[in-house]
mmCIF file of N, CA and C in Angstrom:
data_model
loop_
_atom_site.group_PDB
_atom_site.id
_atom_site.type_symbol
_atom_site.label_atom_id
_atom_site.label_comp_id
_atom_site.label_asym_id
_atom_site.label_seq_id
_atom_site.Cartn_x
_atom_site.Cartn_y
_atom_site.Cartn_z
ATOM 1 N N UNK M 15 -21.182 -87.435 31.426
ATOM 2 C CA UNK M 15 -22.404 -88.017 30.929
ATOM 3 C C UNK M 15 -22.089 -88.938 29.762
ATOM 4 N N UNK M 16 -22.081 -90.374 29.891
ATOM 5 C CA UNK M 16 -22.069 -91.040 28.764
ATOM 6 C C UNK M 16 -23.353 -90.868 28.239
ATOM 7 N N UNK M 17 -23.449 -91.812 26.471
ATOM 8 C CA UNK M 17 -24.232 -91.332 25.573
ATOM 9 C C UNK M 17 -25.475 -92.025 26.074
ATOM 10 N N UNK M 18 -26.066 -92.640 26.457
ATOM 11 C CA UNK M 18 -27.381 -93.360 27.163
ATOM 12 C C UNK M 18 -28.041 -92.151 28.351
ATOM 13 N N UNK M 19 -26.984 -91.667 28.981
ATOM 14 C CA UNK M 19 -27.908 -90.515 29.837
ATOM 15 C C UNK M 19 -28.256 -89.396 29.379
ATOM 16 N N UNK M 20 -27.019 -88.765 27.847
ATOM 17 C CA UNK M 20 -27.352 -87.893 27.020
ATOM 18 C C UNK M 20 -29.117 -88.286 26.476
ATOM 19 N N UNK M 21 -29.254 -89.398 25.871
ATOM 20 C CA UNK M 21 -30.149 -89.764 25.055
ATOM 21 C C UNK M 21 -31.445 -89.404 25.978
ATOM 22 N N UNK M 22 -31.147 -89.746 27.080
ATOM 23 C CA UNK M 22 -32.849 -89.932 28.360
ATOM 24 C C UNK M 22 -32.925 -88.020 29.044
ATOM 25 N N UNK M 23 -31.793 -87.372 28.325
ATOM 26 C CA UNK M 23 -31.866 -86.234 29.266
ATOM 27 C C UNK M 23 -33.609 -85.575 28.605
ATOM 28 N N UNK M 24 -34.192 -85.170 28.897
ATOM 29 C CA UNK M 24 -35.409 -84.531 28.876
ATOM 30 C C UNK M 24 -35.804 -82.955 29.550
ATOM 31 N N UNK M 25 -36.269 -82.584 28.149
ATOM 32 C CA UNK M 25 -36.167 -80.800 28.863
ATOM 33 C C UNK M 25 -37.823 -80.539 30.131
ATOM 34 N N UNK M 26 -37.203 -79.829 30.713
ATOM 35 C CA UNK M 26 -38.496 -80.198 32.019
ATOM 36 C C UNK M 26 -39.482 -79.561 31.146
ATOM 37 N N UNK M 27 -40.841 -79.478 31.629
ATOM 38 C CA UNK M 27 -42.064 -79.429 31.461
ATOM 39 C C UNK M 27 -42.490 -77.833 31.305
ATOM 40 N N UNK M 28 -41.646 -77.472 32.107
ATOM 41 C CA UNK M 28 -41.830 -75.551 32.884
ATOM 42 C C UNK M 28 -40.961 -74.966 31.863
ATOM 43 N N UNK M 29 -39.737 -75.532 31.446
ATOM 44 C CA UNK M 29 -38.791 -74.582 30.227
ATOM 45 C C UNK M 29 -39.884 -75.087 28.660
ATOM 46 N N UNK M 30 -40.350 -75.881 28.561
ATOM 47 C CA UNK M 30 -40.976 -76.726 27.173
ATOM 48 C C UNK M 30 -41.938 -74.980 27.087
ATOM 49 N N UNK M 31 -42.859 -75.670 28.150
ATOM 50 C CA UNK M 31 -44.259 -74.366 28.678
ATOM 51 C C UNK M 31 -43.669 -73.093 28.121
ATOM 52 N N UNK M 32 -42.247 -72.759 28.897
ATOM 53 C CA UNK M 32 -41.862 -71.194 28.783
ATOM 54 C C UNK M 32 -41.500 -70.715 26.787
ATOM 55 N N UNK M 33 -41.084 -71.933 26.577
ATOM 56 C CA UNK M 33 -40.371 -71.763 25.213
ATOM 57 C C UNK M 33 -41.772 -71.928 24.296
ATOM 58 N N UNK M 34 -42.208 -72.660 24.686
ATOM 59 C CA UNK M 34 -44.040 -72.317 23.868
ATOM 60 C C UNK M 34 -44.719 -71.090 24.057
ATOM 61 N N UNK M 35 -44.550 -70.955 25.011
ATOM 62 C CA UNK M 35 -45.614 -69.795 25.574
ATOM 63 C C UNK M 35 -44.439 -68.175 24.548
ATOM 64 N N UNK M 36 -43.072 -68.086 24.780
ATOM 65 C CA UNK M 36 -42.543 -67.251 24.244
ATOM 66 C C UNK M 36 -42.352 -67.112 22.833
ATOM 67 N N UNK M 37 -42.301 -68.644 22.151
ATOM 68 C CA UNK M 37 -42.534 -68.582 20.836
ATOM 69 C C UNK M 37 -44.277 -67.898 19.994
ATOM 70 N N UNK M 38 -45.556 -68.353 20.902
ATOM 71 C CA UNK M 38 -46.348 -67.942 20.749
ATOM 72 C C UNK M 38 -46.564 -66.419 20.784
ATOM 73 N N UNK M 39 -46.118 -65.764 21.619
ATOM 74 C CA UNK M 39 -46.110 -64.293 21.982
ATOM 75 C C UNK M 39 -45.097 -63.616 20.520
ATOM 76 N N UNK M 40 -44.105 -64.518 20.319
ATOM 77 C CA UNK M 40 -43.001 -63.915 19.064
ATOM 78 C C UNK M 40 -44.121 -64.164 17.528
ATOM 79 N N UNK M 41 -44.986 -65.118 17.615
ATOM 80 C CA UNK M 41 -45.489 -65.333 16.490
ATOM 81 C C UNK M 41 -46.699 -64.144 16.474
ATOM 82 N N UNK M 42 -47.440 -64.191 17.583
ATOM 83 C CA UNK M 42 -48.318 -63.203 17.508
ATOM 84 C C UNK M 42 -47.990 -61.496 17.740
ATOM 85 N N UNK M 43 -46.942 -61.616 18.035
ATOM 86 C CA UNK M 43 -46.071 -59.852 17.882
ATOM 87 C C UNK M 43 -45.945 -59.847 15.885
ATOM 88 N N UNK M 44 -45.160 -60.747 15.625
ATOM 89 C CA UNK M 44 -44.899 -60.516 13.763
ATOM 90 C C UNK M 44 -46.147 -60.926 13.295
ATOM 91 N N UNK M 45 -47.084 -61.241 13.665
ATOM 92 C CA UNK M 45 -48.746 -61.078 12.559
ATOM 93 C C UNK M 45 -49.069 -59.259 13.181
ATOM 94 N N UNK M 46 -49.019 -59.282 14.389
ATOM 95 C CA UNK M 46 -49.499 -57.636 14.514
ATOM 96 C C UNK M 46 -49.024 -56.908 13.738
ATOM 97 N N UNK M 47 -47.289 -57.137 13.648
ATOM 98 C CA UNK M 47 -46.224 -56.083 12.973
ATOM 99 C C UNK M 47 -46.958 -56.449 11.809
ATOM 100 N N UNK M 48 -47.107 -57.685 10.747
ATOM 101 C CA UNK M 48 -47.122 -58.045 9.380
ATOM 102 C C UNK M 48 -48.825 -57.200 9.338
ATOM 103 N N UNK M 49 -49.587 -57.248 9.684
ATOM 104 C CA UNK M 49 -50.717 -56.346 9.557
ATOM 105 C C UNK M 49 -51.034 -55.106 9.705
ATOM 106 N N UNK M 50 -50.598 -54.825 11.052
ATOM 107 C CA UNK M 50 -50.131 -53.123 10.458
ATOM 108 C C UNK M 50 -49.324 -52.424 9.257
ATOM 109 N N UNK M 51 -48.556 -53.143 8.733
ATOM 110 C CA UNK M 51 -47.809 -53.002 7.071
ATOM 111 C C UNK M 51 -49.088 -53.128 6.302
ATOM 112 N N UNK M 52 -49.368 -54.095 6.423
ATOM 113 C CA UNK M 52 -50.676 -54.499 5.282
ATOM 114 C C UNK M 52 -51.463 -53.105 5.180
ATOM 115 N N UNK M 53 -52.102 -52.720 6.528
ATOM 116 C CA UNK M 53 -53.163 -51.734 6.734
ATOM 117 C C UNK M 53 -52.152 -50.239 6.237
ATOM 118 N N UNK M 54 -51.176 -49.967 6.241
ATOM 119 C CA UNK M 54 -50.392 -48.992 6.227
ATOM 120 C C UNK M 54 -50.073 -48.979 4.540
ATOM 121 N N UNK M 55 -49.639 -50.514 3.780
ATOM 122 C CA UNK M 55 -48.885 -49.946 2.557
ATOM 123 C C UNK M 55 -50.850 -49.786 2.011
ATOM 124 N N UNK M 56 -51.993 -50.458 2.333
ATOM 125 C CA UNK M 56 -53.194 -50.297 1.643
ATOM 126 C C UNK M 56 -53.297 -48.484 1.951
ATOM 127 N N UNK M 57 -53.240 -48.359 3.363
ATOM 128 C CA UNK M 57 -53.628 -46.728 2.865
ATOM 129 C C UNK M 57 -52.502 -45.988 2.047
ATOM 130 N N UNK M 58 -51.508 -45.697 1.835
ATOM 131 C CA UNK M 58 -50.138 -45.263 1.036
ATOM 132 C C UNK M 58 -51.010 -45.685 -0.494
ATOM 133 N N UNK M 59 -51.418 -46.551 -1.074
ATOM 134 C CA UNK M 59 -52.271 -46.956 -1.893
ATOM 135 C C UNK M 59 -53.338 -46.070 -2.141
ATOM 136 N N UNK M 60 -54.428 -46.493 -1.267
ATOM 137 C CA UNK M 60 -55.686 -45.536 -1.497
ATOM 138 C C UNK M 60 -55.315 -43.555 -1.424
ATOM 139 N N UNK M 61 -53.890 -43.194 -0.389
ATOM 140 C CA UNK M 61 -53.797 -41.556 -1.024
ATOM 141 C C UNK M 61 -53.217 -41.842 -2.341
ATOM 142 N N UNK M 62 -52.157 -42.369 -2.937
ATOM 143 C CA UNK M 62 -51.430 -42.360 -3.746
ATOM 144 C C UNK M 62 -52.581 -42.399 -4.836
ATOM 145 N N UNK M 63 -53.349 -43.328 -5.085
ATOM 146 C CA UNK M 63 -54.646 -43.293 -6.288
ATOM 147 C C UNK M 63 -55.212 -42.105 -6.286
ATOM 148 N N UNK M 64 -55.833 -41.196 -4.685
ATOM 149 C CA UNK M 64 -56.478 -40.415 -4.696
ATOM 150 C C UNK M 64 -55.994 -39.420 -5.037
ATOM 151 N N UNK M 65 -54.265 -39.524 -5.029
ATOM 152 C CA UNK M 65 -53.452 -37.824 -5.518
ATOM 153 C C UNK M 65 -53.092 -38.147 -7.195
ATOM 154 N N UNK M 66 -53.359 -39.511 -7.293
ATOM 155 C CA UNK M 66 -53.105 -39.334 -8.894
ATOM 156 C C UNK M 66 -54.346 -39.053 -9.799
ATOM 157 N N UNK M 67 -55.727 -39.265 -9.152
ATOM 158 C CA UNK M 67 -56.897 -38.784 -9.939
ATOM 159 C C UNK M 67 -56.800 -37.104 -9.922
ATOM 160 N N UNK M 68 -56.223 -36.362 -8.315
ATOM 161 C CA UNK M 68 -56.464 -35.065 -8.199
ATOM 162 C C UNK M 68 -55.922 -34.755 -9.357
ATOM 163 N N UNK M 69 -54.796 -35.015 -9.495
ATOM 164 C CA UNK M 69 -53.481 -34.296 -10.277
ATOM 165 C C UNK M 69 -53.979 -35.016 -11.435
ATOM 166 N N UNK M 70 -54.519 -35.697 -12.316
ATOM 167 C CA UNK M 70 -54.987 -35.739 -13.514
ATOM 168 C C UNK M 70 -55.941 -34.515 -13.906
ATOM 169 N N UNK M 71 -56.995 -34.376 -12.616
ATOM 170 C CA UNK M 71 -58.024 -33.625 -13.045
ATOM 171 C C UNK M 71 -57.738 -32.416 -13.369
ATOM 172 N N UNK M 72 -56.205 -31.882 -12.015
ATOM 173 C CA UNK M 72 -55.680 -30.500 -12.109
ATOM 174 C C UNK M 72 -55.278 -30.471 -13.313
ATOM 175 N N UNK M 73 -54.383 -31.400 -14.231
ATOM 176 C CA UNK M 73 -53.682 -31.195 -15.285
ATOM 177 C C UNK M 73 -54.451 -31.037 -16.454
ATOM 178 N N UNK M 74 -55.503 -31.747 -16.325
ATOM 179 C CA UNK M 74 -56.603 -31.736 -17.547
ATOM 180 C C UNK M 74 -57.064 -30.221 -17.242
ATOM 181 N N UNK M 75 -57.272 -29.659 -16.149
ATOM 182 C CA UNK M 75 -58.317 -28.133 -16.396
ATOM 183 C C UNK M 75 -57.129 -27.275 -16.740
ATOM 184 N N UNK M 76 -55.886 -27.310 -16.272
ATOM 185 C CA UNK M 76 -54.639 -26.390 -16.725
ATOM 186 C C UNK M 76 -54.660 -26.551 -18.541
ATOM 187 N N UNK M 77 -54.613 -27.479 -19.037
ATOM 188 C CA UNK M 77 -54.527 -27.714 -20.263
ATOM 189 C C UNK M 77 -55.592 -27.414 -21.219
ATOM 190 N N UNK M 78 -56.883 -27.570 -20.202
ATOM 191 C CA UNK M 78 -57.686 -26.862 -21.158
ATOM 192 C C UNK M 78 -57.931 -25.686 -20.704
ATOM 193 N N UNK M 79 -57.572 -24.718 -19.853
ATOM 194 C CA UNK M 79 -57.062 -23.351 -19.916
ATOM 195 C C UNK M 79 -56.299 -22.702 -20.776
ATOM 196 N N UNK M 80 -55.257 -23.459 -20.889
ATOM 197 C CA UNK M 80 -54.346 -23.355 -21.942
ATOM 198 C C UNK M 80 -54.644 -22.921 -23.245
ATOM 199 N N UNK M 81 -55.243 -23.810 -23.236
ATOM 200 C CA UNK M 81 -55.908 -24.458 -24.692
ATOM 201 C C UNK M 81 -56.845 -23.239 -25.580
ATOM 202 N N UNK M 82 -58.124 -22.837 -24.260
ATOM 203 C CA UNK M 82 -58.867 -21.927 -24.099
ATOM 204 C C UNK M 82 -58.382 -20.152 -24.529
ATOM 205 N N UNK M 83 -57.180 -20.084 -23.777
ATOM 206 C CA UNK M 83 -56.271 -18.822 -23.647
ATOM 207 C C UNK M 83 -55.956 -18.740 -25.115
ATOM 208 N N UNK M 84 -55.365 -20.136 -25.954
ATOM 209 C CA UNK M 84 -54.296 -19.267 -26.830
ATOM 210 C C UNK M 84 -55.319 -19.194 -28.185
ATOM 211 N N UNK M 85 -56.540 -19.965 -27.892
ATOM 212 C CA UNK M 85 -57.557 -19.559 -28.983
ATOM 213 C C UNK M 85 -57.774 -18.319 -28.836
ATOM 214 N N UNK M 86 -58.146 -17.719 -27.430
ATOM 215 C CA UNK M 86 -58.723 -16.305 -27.492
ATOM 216 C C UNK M 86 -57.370 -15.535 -27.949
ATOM 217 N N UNK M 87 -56.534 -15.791 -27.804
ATOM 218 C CA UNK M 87 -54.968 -15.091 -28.003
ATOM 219 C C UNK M 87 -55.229 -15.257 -29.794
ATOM 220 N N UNK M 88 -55.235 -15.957 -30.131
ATOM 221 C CA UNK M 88 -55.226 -16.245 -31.740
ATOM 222 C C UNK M 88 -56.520 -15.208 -32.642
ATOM 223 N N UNK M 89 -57.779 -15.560 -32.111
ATOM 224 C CA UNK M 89 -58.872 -14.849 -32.077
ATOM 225 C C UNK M 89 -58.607 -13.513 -32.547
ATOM 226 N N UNK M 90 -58.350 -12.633 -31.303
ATOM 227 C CA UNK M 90 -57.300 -11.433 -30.959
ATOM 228 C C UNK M 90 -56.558 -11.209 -31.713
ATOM 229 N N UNK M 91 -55.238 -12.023 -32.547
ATOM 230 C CA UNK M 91 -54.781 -11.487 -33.588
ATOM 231 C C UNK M 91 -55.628 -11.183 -34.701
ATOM 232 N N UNK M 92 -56.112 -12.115 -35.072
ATOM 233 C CA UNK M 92 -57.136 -12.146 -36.389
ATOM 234 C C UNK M 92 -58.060 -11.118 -36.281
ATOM 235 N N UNK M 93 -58.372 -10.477 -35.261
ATOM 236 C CA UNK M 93 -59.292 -9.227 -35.126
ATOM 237 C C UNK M 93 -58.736 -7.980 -35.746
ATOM 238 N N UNK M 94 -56.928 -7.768 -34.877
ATOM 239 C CA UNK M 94 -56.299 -6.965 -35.291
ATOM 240 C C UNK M 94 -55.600 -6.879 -36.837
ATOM 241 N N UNK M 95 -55.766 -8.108 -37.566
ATOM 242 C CA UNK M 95 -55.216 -7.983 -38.651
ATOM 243 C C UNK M 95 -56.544 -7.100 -39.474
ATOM 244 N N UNK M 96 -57.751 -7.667 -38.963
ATOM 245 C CA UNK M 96 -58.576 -7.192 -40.038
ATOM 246 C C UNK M 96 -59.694 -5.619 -39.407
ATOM 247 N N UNK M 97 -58.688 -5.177 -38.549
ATOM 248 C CA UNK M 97 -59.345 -3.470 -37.822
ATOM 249 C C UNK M 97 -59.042 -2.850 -39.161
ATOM 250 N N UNK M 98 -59.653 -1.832 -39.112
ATOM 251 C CA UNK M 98 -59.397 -0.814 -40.350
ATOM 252 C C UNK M 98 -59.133 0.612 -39.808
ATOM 253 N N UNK M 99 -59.021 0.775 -38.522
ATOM 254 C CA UNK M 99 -58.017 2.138 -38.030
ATOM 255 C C UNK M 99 -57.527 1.566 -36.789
ATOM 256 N N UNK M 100 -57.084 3.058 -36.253
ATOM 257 C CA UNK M 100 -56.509 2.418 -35.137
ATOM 258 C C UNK M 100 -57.349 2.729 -33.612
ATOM 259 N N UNK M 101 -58.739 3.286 -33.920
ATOM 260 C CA UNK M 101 -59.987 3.206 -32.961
ATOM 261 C C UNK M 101 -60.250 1.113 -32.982
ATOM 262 N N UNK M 102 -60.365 1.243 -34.185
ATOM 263 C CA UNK M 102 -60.669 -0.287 -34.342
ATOM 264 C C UNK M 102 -59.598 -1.186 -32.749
ATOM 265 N N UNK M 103 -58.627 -0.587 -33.845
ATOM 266 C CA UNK M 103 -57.441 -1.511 -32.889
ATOM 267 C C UNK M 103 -57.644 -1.537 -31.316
ATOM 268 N N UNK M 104 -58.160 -0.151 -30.977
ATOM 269 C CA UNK M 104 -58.073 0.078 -29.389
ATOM 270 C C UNK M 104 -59.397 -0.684 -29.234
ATOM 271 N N UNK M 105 -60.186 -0.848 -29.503
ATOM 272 C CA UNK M 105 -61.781 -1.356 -29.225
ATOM 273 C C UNK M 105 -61.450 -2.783 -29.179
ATOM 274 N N UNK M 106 -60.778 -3.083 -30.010
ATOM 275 C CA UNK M 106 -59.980 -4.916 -29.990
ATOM 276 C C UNK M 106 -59.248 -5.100 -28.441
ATOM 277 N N UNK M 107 -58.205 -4.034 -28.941
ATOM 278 C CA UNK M 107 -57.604 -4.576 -27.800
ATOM 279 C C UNK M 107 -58.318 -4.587 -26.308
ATOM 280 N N UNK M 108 -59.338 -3.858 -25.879
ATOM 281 C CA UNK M 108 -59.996 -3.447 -24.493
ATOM 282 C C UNK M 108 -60.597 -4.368 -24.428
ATOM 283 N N UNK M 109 -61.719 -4.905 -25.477
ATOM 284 C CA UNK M 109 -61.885 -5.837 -25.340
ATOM 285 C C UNK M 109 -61.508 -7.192 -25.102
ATOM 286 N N UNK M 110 -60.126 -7.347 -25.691
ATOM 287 C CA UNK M 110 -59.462 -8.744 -25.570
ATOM 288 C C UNK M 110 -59.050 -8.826 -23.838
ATOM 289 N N UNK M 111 -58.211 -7.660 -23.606
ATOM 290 C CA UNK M 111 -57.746 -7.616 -22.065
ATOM 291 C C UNK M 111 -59.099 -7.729 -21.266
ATOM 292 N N UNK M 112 -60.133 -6.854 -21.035
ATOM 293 C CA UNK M 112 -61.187 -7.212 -20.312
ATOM 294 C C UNK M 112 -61.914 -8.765 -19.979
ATOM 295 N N UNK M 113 -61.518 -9.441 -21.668
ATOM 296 C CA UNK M 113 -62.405 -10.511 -21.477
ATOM 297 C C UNK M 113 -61.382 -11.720 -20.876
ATOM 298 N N UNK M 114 -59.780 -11.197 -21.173
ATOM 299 C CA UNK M 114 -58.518 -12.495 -20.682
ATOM 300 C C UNK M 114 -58.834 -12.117 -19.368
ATOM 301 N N UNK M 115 -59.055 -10.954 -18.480
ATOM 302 C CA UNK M 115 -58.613 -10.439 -17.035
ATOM 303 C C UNK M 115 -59.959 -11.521 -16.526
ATOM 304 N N UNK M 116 -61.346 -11.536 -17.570
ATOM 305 C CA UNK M 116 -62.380 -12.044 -16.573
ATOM 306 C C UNK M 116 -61.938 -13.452 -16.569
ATOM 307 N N UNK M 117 -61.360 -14.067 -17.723
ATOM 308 C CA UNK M 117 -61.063 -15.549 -18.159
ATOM 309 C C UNK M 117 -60.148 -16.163 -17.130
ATOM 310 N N UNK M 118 -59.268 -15.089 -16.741
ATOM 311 C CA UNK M 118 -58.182 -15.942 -15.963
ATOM 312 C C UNK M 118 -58.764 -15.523 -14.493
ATOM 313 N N UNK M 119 -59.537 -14.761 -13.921
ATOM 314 C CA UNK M 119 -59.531 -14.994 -12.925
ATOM 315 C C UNK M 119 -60.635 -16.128 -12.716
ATOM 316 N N UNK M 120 -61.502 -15.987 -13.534
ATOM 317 C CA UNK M 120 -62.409 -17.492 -13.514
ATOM 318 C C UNK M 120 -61.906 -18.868 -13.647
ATOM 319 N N UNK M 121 -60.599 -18.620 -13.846
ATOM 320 C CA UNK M 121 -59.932 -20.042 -14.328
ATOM 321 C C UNK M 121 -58.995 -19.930 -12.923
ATOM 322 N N UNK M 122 -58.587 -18.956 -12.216
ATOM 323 C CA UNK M 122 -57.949 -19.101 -10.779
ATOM 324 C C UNK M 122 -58.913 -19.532 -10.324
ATOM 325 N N UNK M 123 -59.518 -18.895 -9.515
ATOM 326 C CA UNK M 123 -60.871 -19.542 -8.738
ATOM 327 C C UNK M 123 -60.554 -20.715 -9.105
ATOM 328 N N UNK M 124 -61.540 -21.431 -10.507
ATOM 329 C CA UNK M 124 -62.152 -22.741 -10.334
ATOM 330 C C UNK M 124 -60.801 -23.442 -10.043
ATOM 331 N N UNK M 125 -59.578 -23.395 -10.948
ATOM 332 C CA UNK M 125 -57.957 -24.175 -10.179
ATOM 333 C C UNK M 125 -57.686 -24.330 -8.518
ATOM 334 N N UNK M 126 -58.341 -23.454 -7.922
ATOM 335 C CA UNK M 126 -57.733 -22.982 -7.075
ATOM 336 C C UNK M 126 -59.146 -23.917 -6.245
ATOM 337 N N UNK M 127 -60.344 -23.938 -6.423
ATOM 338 C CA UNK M 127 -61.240 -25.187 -5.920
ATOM 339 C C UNK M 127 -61.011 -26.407 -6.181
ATOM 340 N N UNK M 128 -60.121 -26.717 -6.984
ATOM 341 C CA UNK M 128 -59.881 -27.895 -7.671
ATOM 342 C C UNK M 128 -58.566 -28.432 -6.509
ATOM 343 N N UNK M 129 -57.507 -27.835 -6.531
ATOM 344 C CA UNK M 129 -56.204 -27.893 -5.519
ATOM 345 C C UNK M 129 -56.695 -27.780 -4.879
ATOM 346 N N UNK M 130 -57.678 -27.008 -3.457
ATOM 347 C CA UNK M 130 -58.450 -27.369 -2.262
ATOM 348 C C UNK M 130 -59.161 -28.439 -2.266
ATOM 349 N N UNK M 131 -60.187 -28.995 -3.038
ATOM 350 C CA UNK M 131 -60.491 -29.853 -3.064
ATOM 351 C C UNK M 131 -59.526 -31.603 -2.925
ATOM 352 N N UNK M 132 -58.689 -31.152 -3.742
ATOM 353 C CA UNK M 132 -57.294 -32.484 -3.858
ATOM 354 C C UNK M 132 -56.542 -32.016 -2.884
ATOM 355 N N UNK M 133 -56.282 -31.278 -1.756
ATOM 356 C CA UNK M 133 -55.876 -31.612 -0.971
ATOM 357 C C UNK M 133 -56.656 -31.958 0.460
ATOM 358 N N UNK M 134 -57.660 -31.583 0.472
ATOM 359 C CA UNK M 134 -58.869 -32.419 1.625
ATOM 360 C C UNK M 134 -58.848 -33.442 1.104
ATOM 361 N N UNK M 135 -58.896 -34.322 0.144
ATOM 362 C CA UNK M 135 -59.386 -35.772 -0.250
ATOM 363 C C UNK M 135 -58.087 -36.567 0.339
ATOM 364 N N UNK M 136 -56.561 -35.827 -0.195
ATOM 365 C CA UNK M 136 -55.522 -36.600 0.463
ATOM 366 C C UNK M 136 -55.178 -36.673 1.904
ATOM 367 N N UNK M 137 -55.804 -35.536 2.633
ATOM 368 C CA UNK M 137 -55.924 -35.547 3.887
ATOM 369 C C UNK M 137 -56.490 -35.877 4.532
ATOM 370 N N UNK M 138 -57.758 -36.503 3.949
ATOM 371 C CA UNK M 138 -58.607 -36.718 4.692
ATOM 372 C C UNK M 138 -58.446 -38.305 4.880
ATOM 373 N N UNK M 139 -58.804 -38.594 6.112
ATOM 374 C CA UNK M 139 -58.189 -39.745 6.760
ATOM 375 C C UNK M 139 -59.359 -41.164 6.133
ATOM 376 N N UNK M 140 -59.005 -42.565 6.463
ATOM 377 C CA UNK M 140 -59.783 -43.551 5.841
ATOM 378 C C UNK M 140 -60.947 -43.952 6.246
ATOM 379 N N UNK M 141 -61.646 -43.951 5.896
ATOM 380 C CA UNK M 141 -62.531 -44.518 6.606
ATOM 381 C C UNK M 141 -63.433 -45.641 6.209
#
């Protein structure tokens, strides 16, 4: 082939068609792929926000449990410093245990609605 028949060679009509038609199908396969990412890193997003509000809220009621406990714990000493026998002392102490046993199981429970709750919200699908 000299360079004049190189120049006039022309790709037929049916390979042009095929190479359009396959480039089109390649472009519209990577927008499907590139949008399902989109839709995928947005939900990874919306749990990730929704497990970082849970876990704030959990950490805030742990802390003020905490918080709650070592007042009554403190309380409790200051009672026992100022009993004047040791009936006193036992009446302190029954009382202190009775009222930590009701404190902490009221503080399981509500923790324990709080972690059920944060984990239905992360499970629960988008809608």
């Amino acid at each position: 082939m000299d360079q004049e028949e190189r120049d006039r060679f022309e790709i037929p009509k049916e390979v042009r068609s095929m190479a359009e038609a396959g480039f089109d199908q390649a472009r519209k396969a990577f927008e499907h792929m590139l949008s399902s990412a989109q839709q995928t890193a947005a939900t990874i997003e919306d749990r990730g926000a929704a497990a970082r509000a849970n876990a704030k809220e959990i950490t805030g009621r742990a802390v003020s449990f905490a918080e709650r406990n070592v007042h009554a714990a403190l309380d409790y000493a200051q009672q026992l410093v100022h009993a004047k026998d040791l009936g006193d002392v036992m009446r302190v102490h029954t009382e202190y245990v009775q009222s930590q046993m009701k404190a902490l199981a009221e503080q399981a429970s509500e923790l324990g609605q709080v972690v059920t709750k944060a984990a239905q919200d992360v499970a629960k699908p988008k809608s």
